[in-house]
PDB file of C-alpha atoms in Angstrom:
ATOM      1  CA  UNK A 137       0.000   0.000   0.000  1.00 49.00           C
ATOM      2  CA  UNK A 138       1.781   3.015  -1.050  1.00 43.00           C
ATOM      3  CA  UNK A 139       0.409   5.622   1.301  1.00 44.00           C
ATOM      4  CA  UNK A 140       1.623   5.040   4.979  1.00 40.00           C
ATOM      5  CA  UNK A 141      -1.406   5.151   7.375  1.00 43.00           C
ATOM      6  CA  UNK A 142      -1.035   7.875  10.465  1.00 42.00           C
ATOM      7  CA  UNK A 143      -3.141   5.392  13.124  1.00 42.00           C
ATOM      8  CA  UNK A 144      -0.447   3.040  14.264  1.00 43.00           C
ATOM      9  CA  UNK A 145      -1.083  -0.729  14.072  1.00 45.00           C
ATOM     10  CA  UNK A 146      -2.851  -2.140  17.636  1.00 42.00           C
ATOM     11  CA  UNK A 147      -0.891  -3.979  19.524  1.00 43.00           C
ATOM     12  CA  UNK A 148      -1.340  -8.349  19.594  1.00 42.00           C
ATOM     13  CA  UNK A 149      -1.765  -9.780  22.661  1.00 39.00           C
ATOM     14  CA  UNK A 150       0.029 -12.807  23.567  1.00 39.00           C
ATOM     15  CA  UNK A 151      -1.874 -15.550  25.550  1.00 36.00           C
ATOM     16  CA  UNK A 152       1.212 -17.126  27.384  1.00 37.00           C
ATOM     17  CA  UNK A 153       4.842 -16.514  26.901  1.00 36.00           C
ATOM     18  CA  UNK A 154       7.029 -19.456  25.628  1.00 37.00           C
ATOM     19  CA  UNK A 155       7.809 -21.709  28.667  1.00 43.00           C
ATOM     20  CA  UNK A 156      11.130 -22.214  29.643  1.00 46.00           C
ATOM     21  CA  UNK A 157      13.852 -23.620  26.675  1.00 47.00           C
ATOM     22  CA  UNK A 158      15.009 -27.301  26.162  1.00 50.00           C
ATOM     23  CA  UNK A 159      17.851 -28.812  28.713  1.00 52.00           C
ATOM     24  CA  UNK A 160      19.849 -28.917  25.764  1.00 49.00           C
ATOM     25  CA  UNK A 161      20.333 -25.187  25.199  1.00 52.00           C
ATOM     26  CA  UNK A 162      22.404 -24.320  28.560  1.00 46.00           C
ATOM     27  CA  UNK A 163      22.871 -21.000  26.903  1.00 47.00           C
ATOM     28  CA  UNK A 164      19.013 -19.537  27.681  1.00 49.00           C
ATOM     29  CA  UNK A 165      18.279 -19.124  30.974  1.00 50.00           C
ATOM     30  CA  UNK A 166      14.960 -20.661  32.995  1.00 49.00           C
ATOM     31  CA  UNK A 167      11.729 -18.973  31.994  1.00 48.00           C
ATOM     32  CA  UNK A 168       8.169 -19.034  34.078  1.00 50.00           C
ATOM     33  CA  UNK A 169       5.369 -18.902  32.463  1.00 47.00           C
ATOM     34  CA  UNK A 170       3.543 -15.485  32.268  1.00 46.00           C
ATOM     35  CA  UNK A 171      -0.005 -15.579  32.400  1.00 47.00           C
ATOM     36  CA  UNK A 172      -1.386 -12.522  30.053  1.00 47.00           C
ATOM     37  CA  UNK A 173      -5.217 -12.274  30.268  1.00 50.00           C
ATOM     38  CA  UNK A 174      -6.066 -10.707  26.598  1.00 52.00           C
ATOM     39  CA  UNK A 175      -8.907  -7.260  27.232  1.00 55.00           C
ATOM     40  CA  UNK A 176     -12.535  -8.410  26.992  1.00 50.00           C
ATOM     41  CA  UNK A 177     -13.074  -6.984  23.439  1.00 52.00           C
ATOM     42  CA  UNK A 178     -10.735  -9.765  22.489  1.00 60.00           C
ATOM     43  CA  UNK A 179     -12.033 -12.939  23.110  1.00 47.00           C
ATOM     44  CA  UNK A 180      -9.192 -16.007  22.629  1.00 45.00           C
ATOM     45  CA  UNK A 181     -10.560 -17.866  19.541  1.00 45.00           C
ATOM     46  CA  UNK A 182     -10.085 -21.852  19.252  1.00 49.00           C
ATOM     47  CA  UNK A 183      -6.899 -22.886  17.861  1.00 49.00           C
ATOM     48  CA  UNK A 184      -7.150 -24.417  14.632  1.00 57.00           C
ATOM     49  CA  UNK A 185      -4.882 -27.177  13.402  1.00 55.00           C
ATOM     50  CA  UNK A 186      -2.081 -25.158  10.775  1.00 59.00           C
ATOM     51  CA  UNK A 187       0.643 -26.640   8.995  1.00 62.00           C
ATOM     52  CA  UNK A 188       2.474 -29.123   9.833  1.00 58.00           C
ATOM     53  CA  UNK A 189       5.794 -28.255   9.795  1.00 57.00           C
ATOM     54  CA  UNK A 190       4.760 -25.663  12.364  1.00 62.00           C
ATOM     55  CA  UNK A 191       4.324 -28.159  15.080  1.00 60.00           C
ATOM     56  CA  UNK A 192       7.823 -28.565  16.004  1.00 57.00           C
ATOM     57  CA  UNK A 193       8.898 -25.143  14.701  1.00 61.00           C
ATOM     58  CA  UNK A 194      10.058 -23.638  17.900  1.00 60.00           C
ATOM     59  CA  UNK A 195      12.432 -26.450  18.873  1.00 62.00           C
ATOM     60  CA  UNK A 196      14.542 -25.440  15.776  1.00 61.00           C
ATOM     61  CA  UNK A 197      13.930 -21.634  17.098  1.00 65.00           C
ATOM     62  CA  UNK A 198      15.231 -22.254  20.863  1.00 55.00           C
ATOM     63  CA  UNK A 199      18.001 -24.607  19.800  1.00 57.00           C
ATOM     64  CA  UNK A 200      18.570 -25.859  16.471  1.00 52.00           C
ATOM     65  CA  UNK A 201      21.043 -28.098  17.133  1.00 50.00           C
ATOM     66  CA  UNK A 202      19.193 -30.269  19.941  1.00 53.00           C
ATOM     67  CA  UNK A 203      16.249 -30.169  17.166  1.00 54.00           C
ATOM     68  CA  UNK A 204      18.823 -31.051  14.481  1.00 52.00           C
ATOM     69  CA  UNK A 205      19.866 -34.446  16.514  1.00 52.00           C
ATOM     70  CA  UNK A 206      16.204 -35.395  16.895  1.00 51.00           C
ATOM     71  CA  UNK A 207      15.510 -35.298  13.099  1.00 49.00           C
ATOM     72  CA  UNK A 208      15.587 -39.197  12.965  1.00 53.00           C
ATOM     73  CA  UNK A 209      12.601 -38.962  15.989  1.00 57.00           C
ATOM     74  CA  UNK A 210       9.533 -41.092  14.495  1.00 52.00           C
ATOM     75  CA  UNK A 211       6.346 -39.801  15.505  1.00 45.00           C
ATOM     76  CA  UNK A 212       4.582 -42.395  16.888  1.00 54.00           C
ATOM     77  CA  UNK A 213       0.859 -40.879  15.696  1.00 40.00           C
ATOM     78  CA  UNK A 214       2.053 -41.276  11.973  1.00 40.00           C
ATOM     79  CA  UNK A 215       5.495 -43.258  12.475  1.00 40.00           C
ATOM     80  CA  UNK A 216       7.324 -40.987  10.127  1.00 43.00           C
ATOM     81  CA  UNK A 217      10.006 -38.853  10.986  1.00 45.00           C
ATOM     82  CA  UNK A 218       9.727 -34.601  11.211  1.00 55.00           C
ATOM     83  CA  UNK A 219       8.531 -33.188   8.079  1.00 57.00           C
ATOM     84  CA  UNK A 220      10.870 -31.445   5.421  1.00 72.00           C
ATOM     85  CA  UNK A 221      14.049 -31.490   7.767  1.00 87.00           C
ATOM     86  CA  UNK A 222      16.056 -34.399   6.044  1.00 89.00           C
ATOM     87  CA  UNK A 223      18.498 -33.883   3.920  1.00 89.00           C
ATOM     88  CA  UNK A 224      17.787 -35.041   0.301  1.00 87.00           C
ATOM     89  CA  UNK A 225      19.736 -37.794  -0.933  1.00 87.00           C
ATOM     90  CA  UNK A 226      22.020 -36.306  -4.050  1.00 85.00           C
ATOM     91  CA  UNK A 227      22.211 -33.131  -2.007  1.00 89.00           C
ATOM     92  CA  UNK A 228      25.553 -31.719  -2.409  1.00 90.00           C
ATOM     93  CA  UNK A 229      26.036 -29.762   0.840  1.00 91.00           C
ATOM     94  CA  UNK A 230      24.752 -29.687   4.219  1.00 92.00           C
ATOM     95  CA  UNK A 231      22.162 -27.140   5.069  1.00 94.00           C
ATOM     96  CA  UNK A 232      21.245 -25.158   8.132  1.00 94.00           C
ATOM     97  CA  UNK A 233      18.256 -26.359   9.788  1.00 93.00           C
ATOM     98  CA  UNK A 234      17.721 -23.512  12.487  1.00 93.00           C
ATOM     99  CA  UNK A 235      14.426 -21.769  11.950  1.00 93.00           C
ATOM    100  CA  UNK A 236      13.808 -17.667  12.579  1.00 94.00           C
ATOM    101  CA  UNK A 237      10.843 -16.530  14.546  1.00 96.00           C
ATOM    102  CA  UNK A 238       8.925 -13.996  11.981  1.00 96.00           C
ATOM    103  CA  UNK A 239       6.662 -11.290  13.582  1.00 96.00           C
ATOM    104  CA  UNK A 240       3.547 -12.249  12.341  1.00 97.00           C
ATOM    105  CA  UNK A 241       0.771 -14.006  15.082  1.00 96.00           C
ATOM    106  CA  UNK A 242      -0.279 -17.074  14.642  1.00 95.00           C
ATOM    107  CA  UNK A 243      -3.972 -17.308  14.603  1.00 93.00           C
ATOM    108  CA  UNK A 244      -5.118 -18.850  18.269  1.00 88.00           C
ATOM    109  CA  UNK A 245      -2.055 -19.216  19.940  1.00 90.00           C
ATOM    110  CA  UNK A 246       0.158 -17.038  21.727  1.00 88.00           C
ATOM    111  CA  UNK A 247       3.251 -17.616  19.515  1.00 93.00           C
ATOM    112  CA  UNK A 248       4.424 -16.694  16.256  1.00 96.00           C
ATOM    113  CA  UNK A 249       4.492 -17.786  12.594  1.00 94.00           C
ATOM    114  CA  UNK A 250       8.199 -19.395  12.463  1.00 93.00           C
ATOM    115  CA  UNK A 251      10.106 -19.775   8.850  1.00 93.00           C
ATOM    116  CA  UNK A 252      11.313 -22.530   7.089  1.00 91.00           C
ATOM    117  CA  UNK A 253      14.825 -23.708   7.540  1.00 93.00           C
ATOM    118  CA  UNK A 254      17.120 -23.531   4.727  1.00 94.00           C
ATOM    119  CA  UNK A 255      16.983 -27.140   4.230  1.00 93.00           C
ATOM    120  CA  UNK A 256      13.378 -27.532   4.198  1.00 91.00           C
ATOM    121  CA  UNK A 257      13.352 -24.527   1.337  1.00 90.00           C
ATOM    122  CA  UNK A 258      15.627 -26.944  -0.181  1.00 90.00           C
ATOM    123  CA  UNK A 259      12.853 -29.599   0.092  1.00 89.00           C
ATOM    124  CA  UNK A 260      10.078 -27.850  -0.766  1.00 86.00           C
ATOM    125  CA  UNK A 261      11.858 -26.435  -4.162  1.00 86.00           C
ATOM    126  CA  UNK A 262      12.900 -30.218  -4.712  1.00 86.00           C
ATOM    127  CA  UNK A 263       8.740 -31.174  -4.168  1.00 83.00           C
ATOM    128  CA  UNK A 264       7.913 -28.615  -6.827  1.00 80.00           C
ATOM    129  CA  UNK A 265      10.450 -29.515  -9.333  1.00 81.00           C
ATOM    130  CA  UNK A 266      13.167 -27.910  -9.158  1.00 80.00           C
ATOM    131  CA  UNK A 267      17.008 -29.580  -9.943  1.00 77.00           C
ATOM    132  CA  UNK A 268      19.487 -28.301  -8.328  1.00 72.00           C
ATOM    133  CA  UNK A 269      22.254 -29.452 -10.825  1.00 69.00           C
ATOM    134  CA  UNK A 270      20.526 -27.566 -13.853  1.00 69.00           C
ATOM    135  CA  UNK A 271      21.600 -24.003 -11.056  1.00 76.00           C
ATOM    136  CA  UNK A 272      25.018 -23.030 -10.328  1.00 76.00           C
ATOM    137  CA  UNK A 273      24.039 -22.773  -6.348  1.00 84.00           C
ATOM    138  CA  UNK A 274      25.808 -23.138  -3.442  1.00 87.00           C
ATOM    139  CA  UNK A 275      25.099 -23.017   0.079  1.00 88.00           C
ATOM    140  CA  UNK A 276      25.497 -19.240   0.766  1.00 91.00           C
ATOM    141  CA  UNK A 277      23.046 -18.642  -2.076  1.00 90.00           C
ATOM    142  CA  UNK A 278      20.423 -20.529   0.119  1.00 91.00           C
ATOM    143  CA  UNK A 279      21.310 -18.769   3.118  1.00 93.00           C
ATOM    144  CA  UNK A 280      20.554 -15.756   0.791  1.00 91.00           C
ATOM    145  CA  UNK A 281      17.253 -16.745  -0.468  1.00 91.00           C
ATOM    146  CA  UNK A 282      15.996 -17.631   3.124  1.00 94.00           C
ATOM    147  CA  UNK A 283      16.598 -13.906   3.977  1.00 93.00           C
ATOM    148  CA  UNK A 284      15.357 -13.024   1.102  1.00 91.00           C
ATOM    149  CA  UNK A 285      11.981 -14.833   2.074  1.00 92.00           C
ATOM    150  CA  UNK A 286      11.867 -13.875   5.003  1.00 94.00           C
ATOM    151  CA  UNK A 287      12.294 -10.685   4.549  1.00 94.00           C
ATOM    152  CA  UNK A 288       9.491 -10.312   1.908  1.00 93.00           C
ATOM    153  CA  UNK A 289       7.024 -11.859   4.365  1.00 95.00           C
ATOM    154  CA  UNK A 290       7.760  -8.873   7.018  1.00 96.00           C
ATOM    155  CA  UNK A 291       7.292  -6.539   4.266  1.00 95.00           C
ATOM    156  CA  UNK A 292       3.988  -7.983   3.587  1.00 96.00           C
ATOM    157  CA  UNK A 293       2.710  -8.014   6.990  1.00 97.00           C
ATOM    158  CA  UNK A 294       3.324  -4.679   7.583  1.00 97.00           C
ATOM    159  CA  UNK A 295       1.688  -3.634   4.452  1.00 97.00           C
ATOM    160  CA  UNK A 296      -1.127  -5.497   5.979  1.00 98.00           C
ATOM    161  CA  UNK A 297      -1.113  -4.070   9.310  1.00 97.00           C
ATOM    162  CA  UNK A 298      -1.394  -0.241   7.007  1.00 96.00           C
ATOM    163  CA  UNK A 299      -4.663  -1.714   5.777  1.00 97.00           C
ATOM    164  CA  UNK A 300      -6.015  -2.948   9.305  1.00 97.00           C
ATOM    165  CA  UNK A 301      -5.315   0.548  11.411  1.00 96.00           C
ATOM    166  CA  UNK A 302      -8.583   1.481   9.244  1.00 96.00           C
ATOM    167  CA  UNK A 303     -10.438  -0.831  11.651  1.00 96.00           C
ATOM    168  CA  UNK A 304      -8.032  -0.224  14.977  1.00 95.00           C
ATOM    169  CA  UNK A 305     -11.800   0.668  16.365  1.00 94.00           C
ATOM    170  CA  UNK A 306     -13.184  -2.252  15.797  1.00 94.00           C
ATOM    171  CA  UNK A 307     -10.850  -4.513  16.628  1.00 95.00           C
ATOM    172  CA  UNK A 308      -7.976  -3.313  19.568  1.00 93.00           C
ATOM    173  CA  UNK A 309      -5.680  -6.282  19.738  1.00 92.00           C
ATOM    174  CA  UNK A 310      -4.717  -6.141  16.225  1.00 95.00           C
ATOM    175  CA  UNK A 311      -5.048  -9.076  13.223  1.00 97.00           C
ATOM    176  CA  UNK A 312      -3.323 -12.416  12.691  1.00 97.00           C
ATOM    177  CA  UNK A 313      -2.380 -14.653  10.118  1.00 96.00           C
ATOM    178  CA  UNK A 314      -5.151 -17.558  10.233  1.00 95.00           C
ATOM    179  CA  UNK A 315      -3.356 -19.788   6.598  1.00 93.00           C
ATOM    180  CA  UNK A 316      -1.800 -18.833   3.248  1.00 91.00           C
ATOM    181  CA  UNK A 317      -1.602 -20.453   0.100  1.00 89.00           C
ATOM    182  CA  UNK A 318       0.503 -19.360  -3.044  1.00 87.00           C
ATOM    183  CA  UNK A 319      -0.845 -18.701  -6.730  1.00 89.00           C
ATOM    184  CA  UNK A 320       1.754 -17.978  -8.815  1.00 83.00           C
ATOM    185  CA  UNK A 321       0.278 -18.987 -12.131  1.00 86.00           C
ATOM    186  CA  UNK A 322      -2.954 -17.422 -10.643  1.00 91.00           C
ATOM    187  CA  UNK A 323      -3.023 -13.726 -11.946  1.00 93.00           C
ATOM    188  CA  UNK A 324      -5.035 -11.241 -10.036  1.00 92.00           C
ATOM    189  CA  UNK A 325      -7.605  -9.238 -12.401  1.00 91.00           C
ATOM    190  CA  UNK A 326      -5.342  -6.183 -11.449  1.00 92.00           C
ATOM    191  CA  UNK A 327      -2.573  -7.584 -12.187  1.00 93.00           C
ATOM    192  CA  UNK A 328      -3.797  -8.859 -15.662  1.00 94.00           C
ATOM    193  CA  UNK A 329      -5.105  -5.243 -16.489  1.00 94.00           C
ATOM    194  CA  UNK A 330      -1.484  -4.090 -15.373  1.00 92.00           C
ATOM    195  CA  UNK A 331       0.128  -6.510 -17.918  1.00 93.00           C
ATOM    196  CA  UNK A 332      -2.508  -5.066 -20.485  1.00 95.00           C
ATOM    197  CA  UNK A 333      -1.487  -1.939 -19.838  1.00 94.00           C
ATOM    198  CA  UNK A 334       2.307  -2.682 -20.830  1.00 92.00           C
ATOM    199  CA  UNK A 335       3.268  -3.145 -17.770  1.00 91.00           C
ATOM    200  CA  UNK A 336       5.383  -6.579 -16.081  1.00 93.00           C
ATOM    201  CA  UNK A 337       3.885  -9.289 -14.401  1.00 93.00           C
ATOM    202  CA  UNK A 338       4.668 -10.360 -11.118  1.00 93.00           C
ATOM    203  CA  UNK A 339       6.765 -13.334 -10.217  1.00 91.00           C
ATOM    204  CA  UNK A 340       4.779 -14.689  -7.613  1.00 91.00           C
ATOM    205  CA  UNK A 341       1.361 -14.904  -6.020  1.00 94.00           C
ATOM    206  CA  UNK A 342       0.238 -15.169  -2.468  1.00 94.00           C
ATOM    207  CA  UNK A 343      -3.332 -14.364  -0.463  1.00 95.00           C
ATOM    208  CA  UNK A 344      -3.348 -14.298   3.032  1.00 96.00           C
ATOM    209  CA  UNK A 345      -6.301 -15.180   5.083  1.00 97.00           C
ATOM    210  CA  UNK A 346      -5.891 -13.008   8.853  1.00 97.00           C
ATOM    211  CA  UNK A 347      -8.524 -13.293  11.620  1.00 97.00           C
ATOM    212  CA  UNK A 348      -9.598  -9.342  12.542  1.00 97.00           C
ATOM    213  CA  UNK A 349     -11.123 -10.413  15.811  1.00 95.00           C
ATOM    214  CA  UNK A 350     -13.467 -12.979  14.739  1.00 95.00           C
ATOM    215  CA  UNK A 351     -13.660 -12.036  10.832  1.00 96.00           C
ATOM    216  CA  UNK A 352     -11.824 -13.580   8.571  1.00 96.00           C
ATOM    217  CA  UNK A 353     -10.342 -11.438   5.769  1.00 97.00           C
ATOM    218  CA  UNK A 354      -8.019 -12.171   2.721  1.00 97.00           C
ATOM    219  CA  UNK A 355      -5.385  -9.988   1.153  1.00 98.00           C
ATOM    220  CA  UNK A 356      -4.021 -10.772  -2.440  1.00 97.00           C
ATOM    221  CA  UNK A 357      -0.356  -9.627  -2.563  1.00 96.00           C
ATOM    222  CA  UNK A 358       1.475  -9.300  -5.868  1.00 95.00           C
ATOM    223  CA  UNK A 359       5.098  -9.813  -5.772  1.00 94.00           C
ATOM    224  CA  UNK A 360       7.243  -7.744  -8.744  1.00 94.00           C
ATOM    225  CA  UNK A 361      10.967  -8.126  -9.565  1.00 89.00           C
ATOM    226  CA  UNK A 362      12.994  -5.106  -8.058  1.00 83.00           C
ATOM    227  CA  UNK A 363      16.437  -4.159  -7.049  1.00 82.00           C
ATOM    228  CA  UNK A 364      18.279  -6.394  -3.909  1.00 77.00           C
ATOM    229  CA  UNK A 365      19.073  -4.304  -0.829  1.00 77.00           C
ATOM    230  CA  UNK A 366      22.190  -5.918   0.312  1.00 74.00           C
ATOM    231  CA  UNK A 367      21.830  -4.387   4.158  1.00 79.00           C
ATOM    232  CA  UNK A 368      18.265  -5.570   4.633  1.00 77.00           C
ATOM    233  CA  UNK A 369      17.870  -8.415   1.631  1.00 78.00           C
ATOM    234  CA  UNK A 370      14.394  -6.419   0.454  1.00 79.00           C
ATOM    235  CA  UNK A 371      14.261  -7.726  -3.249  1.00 79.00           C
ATOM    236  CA  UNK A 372      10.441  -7.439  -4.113  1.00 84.00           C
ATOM    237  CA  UNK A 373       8.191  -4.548  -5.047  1.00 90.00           C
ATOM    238  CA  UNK A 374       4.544  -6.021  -3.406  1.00 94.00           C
ATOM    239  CA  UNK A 375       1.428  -5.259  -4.072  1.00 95.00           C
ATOM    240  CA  UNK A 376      -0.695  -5.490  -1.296  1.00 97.00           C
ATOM    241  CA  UNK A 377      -4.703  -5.017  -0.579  1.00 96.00           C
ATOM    242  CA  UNK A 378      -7.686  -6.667   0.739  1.00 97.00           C
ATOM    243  CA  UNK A 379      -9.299  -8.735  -1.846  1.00 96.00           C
ATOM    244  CA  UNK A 380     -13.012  -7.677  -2.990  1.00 95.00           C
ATOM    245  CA  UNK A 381     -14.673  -9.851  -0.730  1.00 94.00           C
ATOM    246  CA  UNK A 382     -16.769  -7.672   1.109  1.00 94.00           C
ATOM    247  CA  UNK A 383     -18.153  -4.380   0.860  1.00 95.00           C
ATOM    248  CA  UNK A 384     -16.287  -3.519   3.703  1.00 95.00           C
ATOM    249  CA  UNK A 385     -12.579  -4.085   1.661  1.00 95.00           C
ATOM    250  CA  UNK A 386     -14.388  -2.268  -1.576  1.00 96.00           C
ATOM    251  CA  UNK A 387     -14.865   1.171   1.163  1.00 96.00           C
ATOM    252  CA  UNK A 388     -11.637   0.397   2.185  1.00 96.00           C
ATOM    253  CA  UNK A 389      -9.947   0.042  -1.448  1.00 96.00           C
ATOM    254  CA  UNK A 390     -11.995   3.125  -1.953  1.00 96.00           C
ATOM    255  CA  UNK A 391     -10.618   5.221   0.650  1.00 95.00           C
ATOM    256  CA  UNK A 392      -7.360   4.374   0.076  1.00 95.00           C
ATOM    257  CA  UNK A 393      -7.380   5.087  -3.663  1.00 94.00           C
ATOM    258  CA  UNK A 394      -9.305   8.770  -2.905  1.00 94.00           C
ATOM    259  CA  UNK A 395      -6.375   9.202  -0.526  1.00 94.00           C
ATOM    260  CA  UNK A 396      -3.868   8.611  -2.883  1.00 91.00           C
ATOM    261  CA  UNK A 397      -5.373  10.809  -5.495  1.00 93.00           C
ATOM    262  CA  UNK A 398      -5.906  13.673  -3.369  1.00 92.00           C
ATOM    263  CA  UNK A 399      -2.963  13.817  -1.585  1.00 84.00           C
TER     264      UNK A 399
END
């Protein structure tokens, strides 16, 4: 959203803080448990199940490699081991498997959406396709692309969080990410009348489904080619707005457009 909003984003609340680290991690010190009750306008909603790789997420967070040397762990619900954390079998290097905490809550629970690891970015590019002998890559690169990816993901969150301080009102403690799904070969209708226009179009494809306090809302974001930022690893130009769901995101789109033109 190109104009910046004046009402600051509201605050999330989180429901309890992470208890205290694995034994294996000597380094972090012994946490209690803080109770946070979240205001009354903000009732908790039910947790819903997310994706799978999230489930362990935090142990490669608190202390990858404790996580790392539990890889070969079978879960005894499924007996298979942790998802997307094995190295693939021609790989030719070893990749990190620590995981960064992003800044984004997780719809019903009090923690975070965490990224994937460079080796499960590995995986998932493998799942899709890709052959890593047809690229001239080497690890670093993948360390770069994780930033990279990460880094895009901020950027669209806060983008999103523009959009939301219209309804700061309405909703105090703020939005979170409920799922997301990519769409790359899926062109928005703007985008398409962009492209007719003469102009590029973009690379990538993702909508975002965020709970405003008990209303779900999506957000189509359009991700363009631009120029790498080496300091903060900010490659894309996005495109970010709520998707014409409701007449409540056409006012919005409205307001935001009159804004832009008058100001």
């Amino acid at each position: 959203m190109g104009a910046s909003m004046s009402t600051p984003p509201a605050p999330t609340v989180r429901a309890e803080a992470m208890a205290s680290p694995p034994q294996g991690c000597p380094m972090h010190q012994e946490a209690q448990p803080v109770k946070v009750s979240p205001p009354s306008e903000c009732p908790m909603h039910r947790a819903e199940a997310g994706p799978a790789h999230q489930d362990r997420a935090y142990e490669f967070v608190e202390c990858p490699m404790k996580a790392a040397a539990g890889v070969n762990d079978i879960d005894p619900t499924n007996m298979m081991p942790p998802p997307n954390q094995m190295p693939a079998p021609d790989q030719p290097f070893d990749l990190s498997v620590s995981r960064e905490e992003s800044t984004i809550p997780r719809h019903g629970t009090g923690n975070h959406w965490v990224y994937p690891s460079e080796q499960m970015f590995w995986n998932a590019m493998l799942r899709k396709g890709w052959r890593w002998r047809d690229d001239d890559l080497a690890a670093p690169d993948m360390t770069n692309i994780i930033k990279i990816h990460n880094r895009n993901n901020e950027q669209a969150w806060q983008e999103i969080l523009k959009w939301e301080a219209l309804h700061a009102g309405e909703c105090p403690c703020g939005p979170s990410l409920k799922r997301f799904g990519g769409k790359a070969k899926e062109y928005s209708p703007r985008a398409r009348i962009r492209h007719w226009m003469g102009y590029e179009l973009p690379f990538d494809r993702h909508d975002w489904i965020i709970d405003r306090c008990g209303k779900e809302v999506r957000y189509v974001i359009d991700y363009y080619d631009g120029e790498i930022n080496k300091d903060t690893y900010q490659f894309s130009i996005l495109d970010v707005r709520p998707a014409f769901d409701s007449l409540d995101a056409v006012w919005d789109r409205m307001k935001v457009a009159w804004w832009r033109w008058t100001s």
